[in-house]
Each structure stands twice: as structure tokens, then as C-alpha cells.
């Protein structure tokens, strides 16, 4: 064969390498790292992933690296003085030693190899990221776990006891998928921290019921406001409705485990317009019941919010976002729904018709949380949203009955609250609607009052990022005014 026949032009595409790395992280069990990598590189949305996702064998990256090491070793032996083997008996012994990928021999072999011709690399990155201010990889992964893969402990409306899980146990639970109900006698629970709870008040393992059925991590759950019905959302693209009759004890439910109603968050292409950015990822990231419990709203990674009846029948698919939805909220009347997305927008929907009423573009980065203000403001419906841009936007709907087509877009909020030094993860208006609480990666909780540019209270006792906050459901304007 002529030398021309042996000449090979190696064209490496960034998307191919990204796909190999992504699959390696998944196969190695580094699910959080894989999630972060996929989100930043958009590898799961690439044409390469769609072409080779089903045909790529397990361990593809390792196999390619191993073959590369074999090639470098062959190349090294061909370059060596073959006559040395006849005079030096240690030559073959040295060649049979274990070859490390970062050994001096391999690294020297790489530098001596001919340059590789690269194809054009299409680098996809977050347009909001300031490259001069990139965070450490470890911190970024920690934030990803906190914001995109939250795990909560749902407490029944009449429950008065709770368990404080440490971070260690939370991470262990998050990555597990239990195929069947295990005996609670062998269930190991973390110790309850010293909070004044007596041993008699602690929840016994015999009183714990494990609900199984999801095939991936469970990200969110919510109790029905009136009935013993629990909704759970998962990375398996489903919502499950668990009916837990009030007249049955935990022991009875263990004997006959409740079978959930499964709501599929993947619909045929002709029914739902696919988002070009969110792609095929239908992980359920957030859900909430309406005040009267007649509707359940869910938000997914595909950028689509869905409205379901109490019985689990799909009522509307709300498709206006180009990226993942991580927060949604019904108003107190159950007539409107807010959805906040990573596309930097907040959408206002008519619950009855499923029609987009208004779109707010008040942030320069991803929206992490939204919440309606009780009572409005000067006759206007008001809500707040928070973002990774470190700000809180308070927005007002100009007309309660506004119904324009196409929906109006607003970029000017009623007020912008600036006070946090890092990403604002969650916000909540107090039951009276007079105060707004916010928490952030800057380890602080701030209390705001509409009309004032500085917080009225600042709590700085936490030493790590704060991901969620709640007001006590007591006092005036609540159902428990005298508690």
C-alpha cells in the first residue's frame, strides 16, 4: 500500500467529544456532574446525540482511550531501536509494564504525534455568563443540585412532627430509585438534631410509609389542599397521584400499597409544539395545586407547563417558554397561573382557557422563583420574581381583564429590589401581602416592603447558600389568626 492510502484525516467535533464525556459521567454514576455538563454544553439537544444516543456502546470513551494508548505504545516500539531487544533483556520487560494515560511516555508520545486537523468547534455557552467571573466547578455543581434537583420532605397538612435530614442523607436519597417497598424495620434514619424534640415525639420507622413507583429522582411533591392526595414529580417524566385514605393506618397501607395514577408529561408531537432549546427533556421540576384543589399545575424541563384536573386529566398545555420551567404559582382566586423559566421570562396564563395573557421580561438572567402578592397593589394584580441576576422584580398587571392576542410583553417592572450579593433562589410574600422575603446564595434572608428600596430586615445567620423559605401560616389574614 502507498503512503497516501494510510493517510487519515482525523476530524474531531466538539459535540462528539461532549457526548462521549456525558455518557461516561452517567455510566460512572456522576449524575449531578452529568446534569450540569448537559445543561451547559447542550449536548443532549445536538444532532450528534440524536443520531448516536441509541447505538453508542457502554464504555465508549474508555474504549477509545484504551485504543489510543495501544496506538501510542505501538508507535513507541516502532520508533525504538529494534536491535536493542537482542542485546538488552530488560527491553521487553519494560514494554510490558502497565501504561498510565498520564505517564511521561504517553505525554511525550502525544507531543511528538502529527497535529490533528480539527473541524469547526461550535462552542455553546450561557450568554449571561461573564467568563471573567466563572465560579469554581465544585460550587457550580452544588448550585445545580440545589436549584435543579431539589428534594423536599412533604408533611401532611395536619402533621406536627418532622425529621431534619442532613445533606448526606439528602444526596443519598436523591440518587436512589426503590423498586419495591422495603420493610421499615431495616430502614435507617438519621439522628434528629437537638431542637428540643423529645424521644417520644420523634417519628418511629414503623410510622413511615415509603411510596415507590417512580423510575428516577423525585424532585417535587405537594399535598392536595383538602384531600389526602399527594402529587409527586420525577425525572422519569411523570407525575404520580397517591391517594392515601384518612381512615387507613400506616400499617394497613403497608399491607396493601396504594397504586398511584400516573400522569405522563410527554405528548405526541402534533399535540405539543416542541421547544427548540429544551428538547426531549421532560423532567418534572415543579408542581402546585390550585387553592380549591380542582387543578394541578406542573412545570417541566421541556419548557411546557401543564394543567391537570384533580382526577389526572390533562386540561391545557401551556407552551410559551423556550427553556426549562422551575417555578409556577396559582393566584388566590385560582384564575391565573405564573410560570418562571430559564429563558428569563415570567408568563401569566388564563387558567380557564389556557391562554397566555402576559409575558414579562424584567430579568437579564434565569428566573428561579415567582409568587403572587396577596391583595394586589392599588387595585392591580402584583407578583414578584427572582433571578440569578441577583435582583427581585415586582411586576403589576395593568388590567385585570386584559386579554390581548398576541399576549403583551413588558420589560419595565413596578420596582426592582437590589440587595443580594448573589443569585436569589426563592421569594415569598407573607400571608398579609405586606412583606416579601427572599433568600440567596449570599447566605442571607432579606425582608422587603413594597415602595422601599432597601430591606427592612436582614438575617445573616446561615453559613451556606439558602434555597427555600416559608412564612408561618398563622396570624391575621390567615385561617389561624389566634395561633
Short mmCIF file of C-alpha atoms in Angstrom, two decimals:
data_model
loop_
_atom_site.label_atom_id
_atom_site.label_comp_id
_atom_site.label_asym_id
_atom_site.label_seq_id
_atom_site.Cartn_x
_atom_site.Cartn_y
_atom_site.Cartn_z
CA UNK A 1 0.00 0.00 0.00
CA UNK A 2 1.21 3.51 -0.79
CA UNK A 3 1.66 6.00 1.99
CA UNK A 4 -1.28 8.01 0.66
CA UNK A 5 -3.63 5.12 1.37
CA UNK A 6 -2.59 5.13 5.03
CA UNK A 7 -3.08 8.85 5.48
CA UNK A 8 -6.12 9.55 7.67
CA UNK A 9 -7.51 12.97 8.43
CA UNK A 10 -8.91 12.94 11.95
CA UNK A 11 -11.77 15.41 12.25
CA UNK A 12 -12.96 15.80 15.83
CA UNK A 13 -16.23 17.52 16.58
CA UNK A 14 -16.90 19.15 19.91
CA UNK A 15 -20.37 17.61 20.06
CA UNK A 16 -18.94 14.12 19.61
CA UNK A 17 -16.48 14.56 22.46
CA UNK A 18 -19.16 16.15 24.64
CA UNK A 19 -21.46 13.19 24.05
CA UNK A 20 -18.70 10.72 24.99
CA UNK A 21 -17.92 12.64 28.19
CA UNK A 22 -21.62 12.96 29.05
CA UNK A 23 -22.18 9.20 28.66
CA UNK A 24 -19.06 8.47 30.70
CA UNK A 25 -20.30 10.66 33.58
CA UNK A 26 -23.69 8.92 33.50
CA UNK A 27 -22.18 5.42 33.41
CA UNK A 28 -19.80 6.30 36.26
CA UNK A 29 -22.68 7.38 38.48
CA UNK A 30 -21.79 11.10 38.48
CA UNK A 31 -25.38 12.11 37.79
CA UNK A 32 -25.14 15.65 39.12
CA UNK A 33 -22.00 16.35 37.11
CA UNK A 34 -23.64 14.86 34.03
CA UNK A 35 -26.70 17.05 34.54
CA UNK A 36 -24.55 20.19 34.85
CA UNK A 37 -22.44 19.25 31.85
CA UNK A 38 -25.50 18.54 29.69
CA UNK A 39 -27.14 21.82 30.66
CA UNK A 40 -24.06 23.94 29.89
CA UNK A 41 -22.95 22.14 26.72
CA UNK A 42 -26.48 21.42 25.38
CA UNK A 43 -25.13 18.06 24.29
CA UNK A 44 -28.48 16.31 24.70
CA UNK A 45 -30.01 18.70 22.17
CA UNK A 46 -27.34 18.20 19.50
CA UNK A 47 -27.86 16.32 16.26
CA UNK A 48 -24.97 14.02 17.20
CA UNK A 49 -26.81 12.91 20.34
CA UNK A 50 -29.98 12.18 18.38
CA UNK A 51 -28.02 10.15 15.82
CA UNK A 52 -25.88 8.05 18.15
CA UNK A 53 -27.61 8.01 21.55
CA UNK A 54 -29.17 4.57 20.94
CA UNK A 55 -26.22 2.99 19.16
CA UNK A 56 -23.32 4.12 21.34
CA UNK A 57 -22.00 1.12 23.30
CA UNK A 58 -21.33 1.34 27.04
CA UNK A 59 -17.82 2.45 27.94
CA UNK A 60 -17.25 4.09 24.56
CA UNK A 61 -14.95 6.81 25.90
CA UNK A 62 -12.84 4.32 27.85
CA UNK A 63 -12.54 2.03 24.82
CA UNK A 64 -11.37 4.90 22.63
CA UNK A 65 -8.79 5.97 25.23
CA UNK A 66 -7.54 2.39 25.58
CA UNK A 67 -7.15 2.05 21.83
CA UNK A 68 -5.31 5.36 21.78
CA UNK A 69 -2.89 4.10 24.43
CA UNK A 70 -2.31 0.93 22.39
CA UNK A 71 -1.55 3.06 19.32
CA UNK A 72 0.93 5.21 21.27
CA UNK A 73 2.66 2.10 22.60
CA UNK A 74 2.93 0.60 19.11
CA UNK A 75 4.24 3.90 17.82
CA UNK A 76 6.83 3.98 20.60
CA UNK A 77 8.02 0.46 19.83
CA UNK A 78 8.29 1.20 16.12
CA UNK A 79 10.41 4.25 16.85
CA UNK A 80 12.68 2.33 19.21
CA UNK A 81 15.87 0.60 18.14
CA UNK A 82 14.67 -2.94 17.39
CA UNK A 83 18.18 -4.29 17.62
CA UNK A 84 18.21 -3.29 21.28
CA UNK A 85 15.91 -6.21 22.13
CA UNK A 86 18.56 -8.74 21.11
CA UNK A 87 21.15 -7.22 23.41
CA UNK A 88 19.08 -5.85 26.29
CA UNK A 89 16.90 -8.47 28.05
CA UNK A 90 15.07 -5.77 30.09
CA UNK A 91 13.65 -4.17 26.94
CA UNK A 92 10.60 -6.45 26.70
CA UNK A 93 10.07 -6.30 30.45
CA UNK A 94 9.83 -2.51 30.37
CA UNK A 95 7.42 -2.70 27.45
CA UNK A 96 5.08 -4.97 29.39
CA UNK A 97 4.71 -2.54 32.29
CA UNK A 98 1.33 -1.00 32.97
CA UNK A 99 0.83 2.07 30.83
CA UNK A 100 -0.84 5.04 32.52
CA UNK A 101 -2.72 7.60 30.49
CA UNK A 102 -0.73 10.39 32.15
CA UNK A 103 2.66 8.67 32.12
CA UNK A 104 5.64 10.56 30.76
CA UNK A 105 5.86 8.13 27.83
CA UNK A 106 2.30 8.80 26.76
CA UNK A 107 2.55 12.56 27.14
CA UNK A 108 5.82 12.64 25.18
CA UNK A 109 4.21 10.48 22.50
CA UNK A 110 1.35 12.94 22.18
CA UNK A 111 3.69 15.89 21.70
CA UNK A 112 5.62 14.02 19.01
CA UNK A 113 2.47 13.00 17.10
CA UNK A 114 1.40 14.83 14.00
CA UNK A 115 -1.04 17.63 14.53
CA UNK A 116 -4.69 16.73 14.23
CA UNK A 117 -6.92 18.67 11.90
CA UNK A 118 -9.93 19.84 13.86
CA UNK A 119 -13.29 20.58 12.39
CA UNK A 120 -15.03 23.79 13.36
CA UNK A 121 -15.97 23.73 17.05
CA UNK A 122 -19.32 25.19 17.90
CA UNK A 123 -18.96 26.36 21.47
CA UNK A 124 -22.31 26.73 23.20
CA UNK A 125 -22.38 28.65 26.42
CA UNK A 126 -24.64 30.65 28.67
CA UNK A 127 -24.91 34.12 27.16
CA UNK A 128 -25.31 35.55 30.66
CA UNK A 129 -22.08 34.12 31.99
CA UNK A 130 -19.26 36.57 32.49
CA UNK A 131 -16.20 34.50 31.68
CA UNK A 132 -14.09 36.67 33.97
CA UNK A 133 -16.30 35.73 36.91
CA UNK A 134 -16.73 31.97 36.42
CA UNK A 135 -17.32 30.09 39.65
CA UNK A 136 -15.42 27.03 40.73
CA UNK A 137 -16.70 23.75 39.29
CA UNK A 138 -17.50 22.44 42.74
CA UNK A 139 -19.63 25.45 43.62
CA UNK A 140 -21.44 25.32 40.29
CA UNK A 141 -22.28 21.65 40.81
CA UNK A 142 -23.54 22.36 44.30
CA UNK A 143 -25.84 25.05 42.98
CA UNK A 144 -27.10 22.77 40.25
CA UNK A 145 -28.07 20.18 42.84
CA UNK A 146 -29.82 22.78 44.95
CA UNK A 147 -31.73 24.61 42.22
CA UNK A 148 -32.50 21.97 39.62
CA UNK A 149 -32.72 18.80 41.67
CA UNK A 150 -34.35 19.77 44.92
CA UNK A 151 -35.68 17.09 47.20
CA UNK A 152 -38.28 18.04 49.78
CA UNK A 153 -39.98 16.26 52.64
CA UNK A 154 -43.75 16.70 52.32
CA UNK A 155 -45.63 16.97 55.57
CA UNK A 156 -49.36 16.34 55.71
CA UNK A 157 -51.45 19.43 56.48
CA UNK A 158 -52.24 18.21 59.98
CA UNK A 159 -48.76 16.90 60.79
CA UNK A 160 -46.86 18.38 63.72
CA UNK A 161 -43.68 16.32 63.62
CA UNK A 162 -40.75 16.41 61.24
CA UNK A 163 -37.33 14.93 60.70
CA UNK A 164 -34.27 17.06 59.98
CA UNK A 165 -32.26 15.27 57.30
CA UNK A 166 -28.59 16.06 56.88
CA UNK A 167 -27.07 16.85 53.48
CA UNK A 168 -25.52 13.43 53.38
CA UNK A 169 -28.82 11.63 53.64
CA UNK A 170 -30.49 14.00 51.19
CA UNK A 171 -27.91 13.25 48.49
CA UNK A 172 -28.18 9.53 49.11
CA UNK A 173 -31.97 9.61 48.79
CA UNK A 174 -31.86 11.80 45.70
CA UNK A 175 -29.97 9.33 43.55
CA UNK A 176 -31.91 6.25 44.57
CA UNK A 177 -34.81 4.58 42.85
CA UNK A 178 -36.51 1.99 45.07
CA UNK A 179 -38.13 -0.83 43.08
CA UNK A 180 -40.36 -2.05 45.88
CA UNK A 181 -41.49 -1.22 49.38
CA UNK A 182 -38.89 -2.29 51.89
CA UNK A 183 -39.57 -3.30 55.43
CA UNK A 184 -39.32 -0.22 57.60
CA UNK A 185 -37.69 -2.31 60.31
CA UNK A 186 -34.46 -2.19 58.30
CA UNK A 187 -34.84 1.47 57.29
CA UNK A 188 -32.07 3.64 58.68
CA UNK A 189 -32.93 7.21 59.61
CA UNK A 190 -30.52 9.98 60.55
CA UNK A 191 -30.45 11.23 64.11
CA UNK A 192 -32.71 14.13 64.92
CA UNK A 193 -30.73 17.24 65.69
CA UNK A 194 -31.01 18.87 69.05
CA UNK A 195 -34.12 21.03 68.64
CA UNK A 196 -35.93 20.30 71.89
CA UNK A 197 -37.79 17.31 70.46
CA UNK A 198 -38.17 14.52 72.98
CA UNK A 199 -37.64 10.87 72.16
CA UNK A 200 -41.42 10.28 72.40
CA UNK A 201 -42.03 12.97 69.75
CA UNK A 202 -39.63 11.51 67.19
CA UNK A 203 -41.24 9.73 64.23
CA UNK A 204 -40.86 5.99 64.51
CA UNK A 205 -39.80 3.97 61.48
CA UNK A 206 -42.98 1.91 61.98
CA UNK A 207 -44.99 5.04 61.13
CA UNK A 208 -43.17 5.70 57.88
CA UNK A 209 -44.61 4.59 54.54
CA UNK A 210 -42.33 4.50 51.51
CA UNK A 211 -44.13 5.17 48.24
CA UNK A 212 -42.40 3.56 45.29
CA UNK A 213 -43.04 3.61 41.59
CA UNK A 214 -41.01 6.43 40.11
CA UNK A 215 -38.14 5.29 37.90
CA UNK A 216 -35.89 8.31 38.54
CA UNK A 217 -35.24 11.01 41.12
CA UNK A 218 -38.27 12.66 42.72
CA UNK A 219 -37.83 16.44 42.51
CA UNK A 220 -41.06 17.82 43.98
CA UNK A 221 -44.24 16.83 45.79
CA UNK A 222 -47.33 18.59 47.07
CA UNK A 223 -50.34 17.67 49.20
CA UNK A 224 -53.83 18.39 47.93
CA UNK A 225 -55.23 21.32 49.97
CA UNK A 226 -58.33 19.39 51.07
CA UNK A 227 -57.96 15.67 50.47
CA UNK A 228 -55.40 13.04 51.43
CA UNK A 229 -53.94 13.15 47.91
CA UNK A 230 -50.23 13.56 47.25
CA UNK A 231 -48.73 14.59 43.90
CA UNK A 232 -45.09 13.79 43.15
CA UNK A 233 -43.00 14.84 40.15
CA UNK A 234 -39.95 12.98 38.90
CA UNK A 235 -37.14 12.83 36.40
CA UNK A 236 -38.94 9.91 34.76
CA UNK A 237 -41.24 12.48 33.05
CA UNK A 238 -44.26 11.51 35.13
CA UNK A 239 -46.44 12.90 37.90
CA UNK A 240 -47.98 10.36 40.26
CA UNK A 241 -51.11 10.96 42.31
CA UNK A 242 -51.12 8.94 45.53
CA UNK A 243 -54.47 8.54 47.27
CA UNK A 244 -53.86 7.94 50.97
CA UNK A 245 -57.24 7.40 52.68
CA UNK A 246 -57.54 9.11 56.04
CA UNK A 247 -59.29 6.11 57.59
CA UNK A 248 -56.37 3.76 56.94
CA UNK A 249 -53.34 3.46 59.17
CA UNK A 250 -49.76 3.23 58.00
CA UNK A 251 -49.76 -0.46 58.87
CA UNK A 252 -52.78 -1.06 56.63
CA UNK A 253 -51.21 0.86 53.77
CA UNK A 254 -48.03 -1.20 54.08
CA UNK A 255 -50.02 -4.39 53.65
CA UNK A 256 -51.67 -3.07 50.50
CA UNK A 257 -49.58 -0.33 48.96
CA UNK A 258 -51.59 2.44 47.26
CA UNK A 259 -51.36 2.40 43.47
CA UNK A 260 -50.83 5.88 42.04
CA UNK A 261 -52.44 7.39 38.99
CA UNK A 262 -49.63 8.10 36.52
CA UNK A 263 -49.71 11.33 34.51
CA UNK A 264 -47.39 11.25 31.50
CA UNK A 265 -45.74 14.57 30.70
CA UNK A 266 -44.81 13.50 27.17
CA UNK A 267 -47.41 14.07 24.47
CA UNK A 268 -47.45 13.33 20.74
CA UNK A 269 -45.63 15.83 18.56
CA UNK A 270 -48.83 17.04 16.92
CA UNK A 271 -50.32 17.97 20.27
CA UNK A 272 -47.44 19.98 21.67
CA UNK A 273 -45.03 22.25 19.89
CA UNK A 274 -41.57 21.18 20.89
CA UNK A 275 -39.19 23.71 22.38
CA UNK A 276 -36.00 24.02 20.37
CA UNK A 277 -33.90 24.70 23.44
CA UNK A 278 -35.41 22.32 25.94
CA UNK A 279 -35.68 19.42 23.53
CA UNK A 280 -36.66 15.97 24.70
CA UNK A 281 -36.10 16.51 28.43
CA UNK A 282 -39.46 16.20 30.21
CA UNK A 283 -38.26 16.02 33.84
CA UNK A 284 -40.96 17.37 36.14
CA UNK A 285 -39.27 20.18 38.07
CA UNK A 286 -42.14 21.85 39.92
CA UNK A 287 -45.84 21.34 40.67
CA UNK A 288 -48.60 23.01 42.69
CA UNK A 289 -52.29 22.54 43.43
CA UNK A 290 -54.76 25.38 42.97
CA UNK A 291 -56.31 26.82 46.15
CA UNK A 292 -59.51 24.81 45.80
CA UNK A 293 -57.66 21.68 44.67
CA UNK A 294 -59.51 21.40 41.37
CA UNK A 295 -56.36 21.79 39.26
CA UNK A 296 -52.75 20.66 39.41
CA UNK A 297 -50.09 22.66 37.57
CA UNK A 298 -46.78 21.08 36.58
CA UNK A 299 -43.64 22.55 35.03
CA UNK A 300 -41.05 20.58 33.09
CA UNK A 301 -37.59 20.81 31.62
CA UNK A 302 -39.14 20.95 28.15
CA UNK A 303 -40.40 24.47 28.87
CA UNK A 304 -44.06 23.43 28.94
CA UNK A 305 -46.44 23.89 31.88
CA UNK A 306 -49.44 21.59 32.07
CA UNK A 307 -52.77 21.91 33.83
CA UNK A 308 -54.41 18.69 35.08
CA UNK A 309 -57.76 18.04 36.70
CA UNK A 310 -57.87 16.54 40.18
CA UNK A 311 -58.51 13.16 38.53
CA UNK A 312 -55.37 13.50 36.40
CA UNK A 313 -56.90 14.51 33.07
CA UNK A 314 -54.81 16.94 31.03
CA UNK A 315 -56.70 20.24 30.58
CA UNK A 316 -54.16 22.53 28.91
CA UNK A 317 -50.56 22.51 27.71
CA UNK A 318 -49.07 25.97 28.24
CA UNK A 319 -46.28 26.43 25.73
CA UNK A 320 -44.59 29.83 25.64
CA UNK A 321 -41.16 29.29 27.20
CA UNK A 322 -38.05 28.34 25.27
CA UNK A 323 -36.25 26.83 28.28
CA UNK A 324 -36.97 24.90 31.45
CA UNK A 325 -39.64 25.96 33.93
CA UNK A 326 -38.57 25.85 37.57
CA UNK A 327 -41.35 27.75 39.32
CA UNK A 328 -45.10 28.27 38.98
CA UNK A 329 -47.83 29.68 41.20
CA UNK A 330 -51.64 29.98 41.16
CA UNK A 331 -53.21 33.24 42.28
CA UNK A 332 -55.52 33.21 45.32
CA UNK A 333 -58.63 33.02 43.11
CA UNK A 334 -57.28 30.17 41.03
CA UNK A 335 -57.89 32.12 37.82
CA UNK A 336 -54.31 32.86 36.80
CA UNK A 337 -51.04 30.97 36.80
CA UNK A 338 -47.49 32.32 36.88
CA UNK A 339 -44.62 30.39 35.28
CA UNK A 340 -40.97 31.37 35.65
CA UNK A 341 -38.37 29.99 33.27
CA UNK A 342 -34.69 29.81 32.49
CA UNK A 343 -35.47 31.84 29.35
CA UNK A 344 -35.51 34.90 31.70
CA UNK A 345 -39.26 35.38 31.28
CA UNK A 346 -42.33 35.16 33.50
CA UNK A 347 -45.62 34.27 31.83
CA UNK A 348 -49.16 34.91 33.08
CA UNK A 349 -51.79 32.39 31.96
CA UNK A 350 -55.57 32.29 32.00
CA UNK A 351 -56.34 29.03 33.80
CA UNK A 352 -59.80 28.58 32.28
CA UNK A 353 -58.76 28.95 28.64
CA UNK A 354 -55.08 28.01 28.87
CA UNK A 355 -54.27 31.21 27.01
CA UNK A 356 -51.15 33.34 27.53
CA UNK A 357 -52.24 36.72 28.90
CA UNK A 358 -48.99 38.50 29.52
CA UNK A 359 -45.25 38.00 29.32
CA UNK A 360 -42.72 39.82 31.50
CA UNK A 361 -39.08 40.19 30.53
CA UNK A 362 -37.80 42.02 33.58
CA UNK A 363 -34.64 39.97 34.22
CA UNK A 364 -31.29 39.65 32.47
CA UNK A 365 -30.78 36.03 33.57
CA UNK A 366 -32.70 32.88 34.53
CA UNK A 367 -35.85 33.18 36.67
CA UNK A 368 -35.73 30.91 39.71
CA UNK A 369 -38.96 31.65 41.60
CA UNK A 370 -42.26 33.57 41.37
CA UNK A 371 -45.02 34.46 43.83
CA UNK A 372 -48.28 36.44 43.80
CA UNK A 373 -48.80 39.31 46.26
CA UNK A 374 -51.91 38.88 48.38
CA UNK A 375 -54.34 41.78 47.92
CA UNK A 376 -52.54 43.35 44.98
CA UNK A 377 -51.35 46.95 44.96
CA UNK A 378 -53.57 49.99 44.30
CA UNK A 379 -56.13 47.80 42.59
CA UNK A 380 -53.60 45.97 40.40
CA UNK A 381 -52.63 42.30 40.49
CA UNK A 382 -48.98 42.16 41.58
CA UNK A 383 -46.38 39.40 41.66
CA UNK A 384 -42.64 39.14 42.28
CA UNK A 385 -39.94 37.13 40.56
CA UNK A 386 -36.30 36.47 41.46
CA UNK A 387 -33.37 35.56 39.28
CA UNK A 388 -29.76 34.55 39.01
CA UNK A 389 -29.10 38.20 38.08
CA UNK A 390 -29.29 38.88 41.86
CA UNK A 391 -32.41 41.03 41.62
CA UNK A 392 -36.11 40.79 42.51
CA UNK A 393 -38.64 42.26 40.10
CA UNK A 394 -42.05 43.34 41.35
CA UNK A 395 -44.47 43.50 38.41
CA UNK A 396 -48.09 44.60 38.03
CA UNK A 397 -50.77 43.63 35.54
CA UNK A 398 -52.14 46.86 34.13
CA UNK A 399 -55.62 45.46 33.51
CA UNK A 400 -57.23 42.63 35.43
CA UNK A 401 -59.34 41.75 32.40
CA UNK A 402 -56.59 42.22 29.81
CA UNK A 403 -56.92 39.67 27.03
CA UNK A 404 -54.74 40.64 24.09
CA UNK A 405 -53.70 38.43 21.23
CA UNK A 406 -50.79 38.10 20.90
CA UNK A 407 -50.04 38.49 24.60
CA UNK A 408 -48.44 41.78 25.57
CA UNK A 409 -44.78 41.78 26.64
CA UNK A 410 -43.49 44.03 29.43
CA UNK A 411 -39.89 44.80 30.25
CA UNK A 412 -40.45 47.52 32.86
CA UNK A 413 -41.37 46.22 36.35
CA UNK A 414 -43.14 48.16 39.05
CA UNK A 415 -40.00 48.04 41.19
CA UNK A 416 -36.63 46.28 41.16
CA UNK A 417 -35.23 45.24 44.54
CA UNK A 418 -31.44 45.12 44.70
CA UNK A 419 -29.73 43.99 47.88
CA UNK A 420 -28.42 40.45 47.50
CA UNK A 421 -24.80 39.87 46.56
CA UNK A 422 -25.50 36.58 44.76
CA UNK A 423 -28.24 34.63 43.00
CA UNK A 424 -31.69 34.96 44.59
CA UNK A 425 -33.11 31.44 44.93
CA UNK A 426 -36.59 31.89 46.38
CA UNK A 427 -39.13 34.54 47.36
CA UNK A 428 -42.37 34.52 49.38
CA UNK A 429 -44.92 37.19 50.23
CA UNK A 430 -46.20 36.97 53.80
CA UNK A 431 -49.89 35.97 54.25
CA UNK A 432 -50.98 39.62 54.50
CA UNK A 433 -49.07 40.65 51.37
CA UNK A 434 -47.24 43.41 53.20
CA UNK A 435 -43.76 41.91 53.32
CA UNK A 436 -41.65 39.96 50.85
CA UNK A 437 -38.95 37.53 51.98
CA UNK A 438 -36.05 36.49 49.76
CA UNK A 439 -33.15 34.09 50.19
CA UNK A 440 -29.91 33.85 48.27
CA UNK A 441 -26.61 32.15 47.68
CA UNK A 442 -25.08 35.02 49.67
CA UNK A 443 -26.25 33.20 52.86
CA UNK A 444 -28.78 35.92 53.70
CA UNK A 445 -32.56 36.29 54.07
CA UNK A 446 -33.89 39.78 53.34
CA UNK A 447 -37.34 41.16 54.18
CA UNK A 448 -38.67 43.82 51.80
CA UNK A 449 -41.59 46.24 51.80
CA UNK A 450 -43.05 47.40 48.51
CA UNK A 451 -42.11 51.04 47.86
CA UNK A 452 -38.86 50.90 49.82
CA UNK A 453 -35.54 50.42 48.04
CA UNK A 454 -33.69 48.83 50.96
CA UNK A 455 -34.68 45.75 53.00
CA UNK A 456 -36.42 46.37 56.31
CA UNK A 457 -34.78 43.31 57.89
CA UNK A 458 -31.67 41.31 57.15
CA UNK A 459 -30.94 37.84 58.60
CA UNK A 460 -27.36 36.61 58.21
CA UNK A 461 -27.13 33.56 60.46
CA UNK A 462 -26.70 30.95 57.73
CA UNK A 463 -23.20 29.93 56.66
CA UNK A 464 -24.16 28.33 53.33
CA UNK A 465 -26.50 29.02 50.42
CA UNK A 466 -30.21 29.28 51.28
CA UNK A 467 -32.53 27.58 48.80
CA UNK A 468 -36.03 27.93 50.24
CA UNK A 469 -38.08 29.98 52.72
CA UNK A 470 -41.61 29.87 54.17
CA UNK A 471 -43.72 32.21 56.29
CA UNK A 472 -45.62 30.83 59.27
CA UNK A 473 -49.28 30.24 58.23
CA UNK A 474 -50.57 31.97 61.35
CA UNK A 475 -51.64 35.42 62.46
CA UNK A 476 -54.01 37.96 60.95
CA UNK A 477 -55.30 37.39 57.38
CA UNK A 478 -54.75 33.62 57.77
CA UNK A 479 -57.02 30.71 58.70
CA UNK A 480 -55.35 30.59 62.13
CA UNK A 481 -55.41 34.24 63.32
CA UNK A 482 -55.23 33.45 67.02
CA UNK A 483 -52.38 30.91 66.95
#
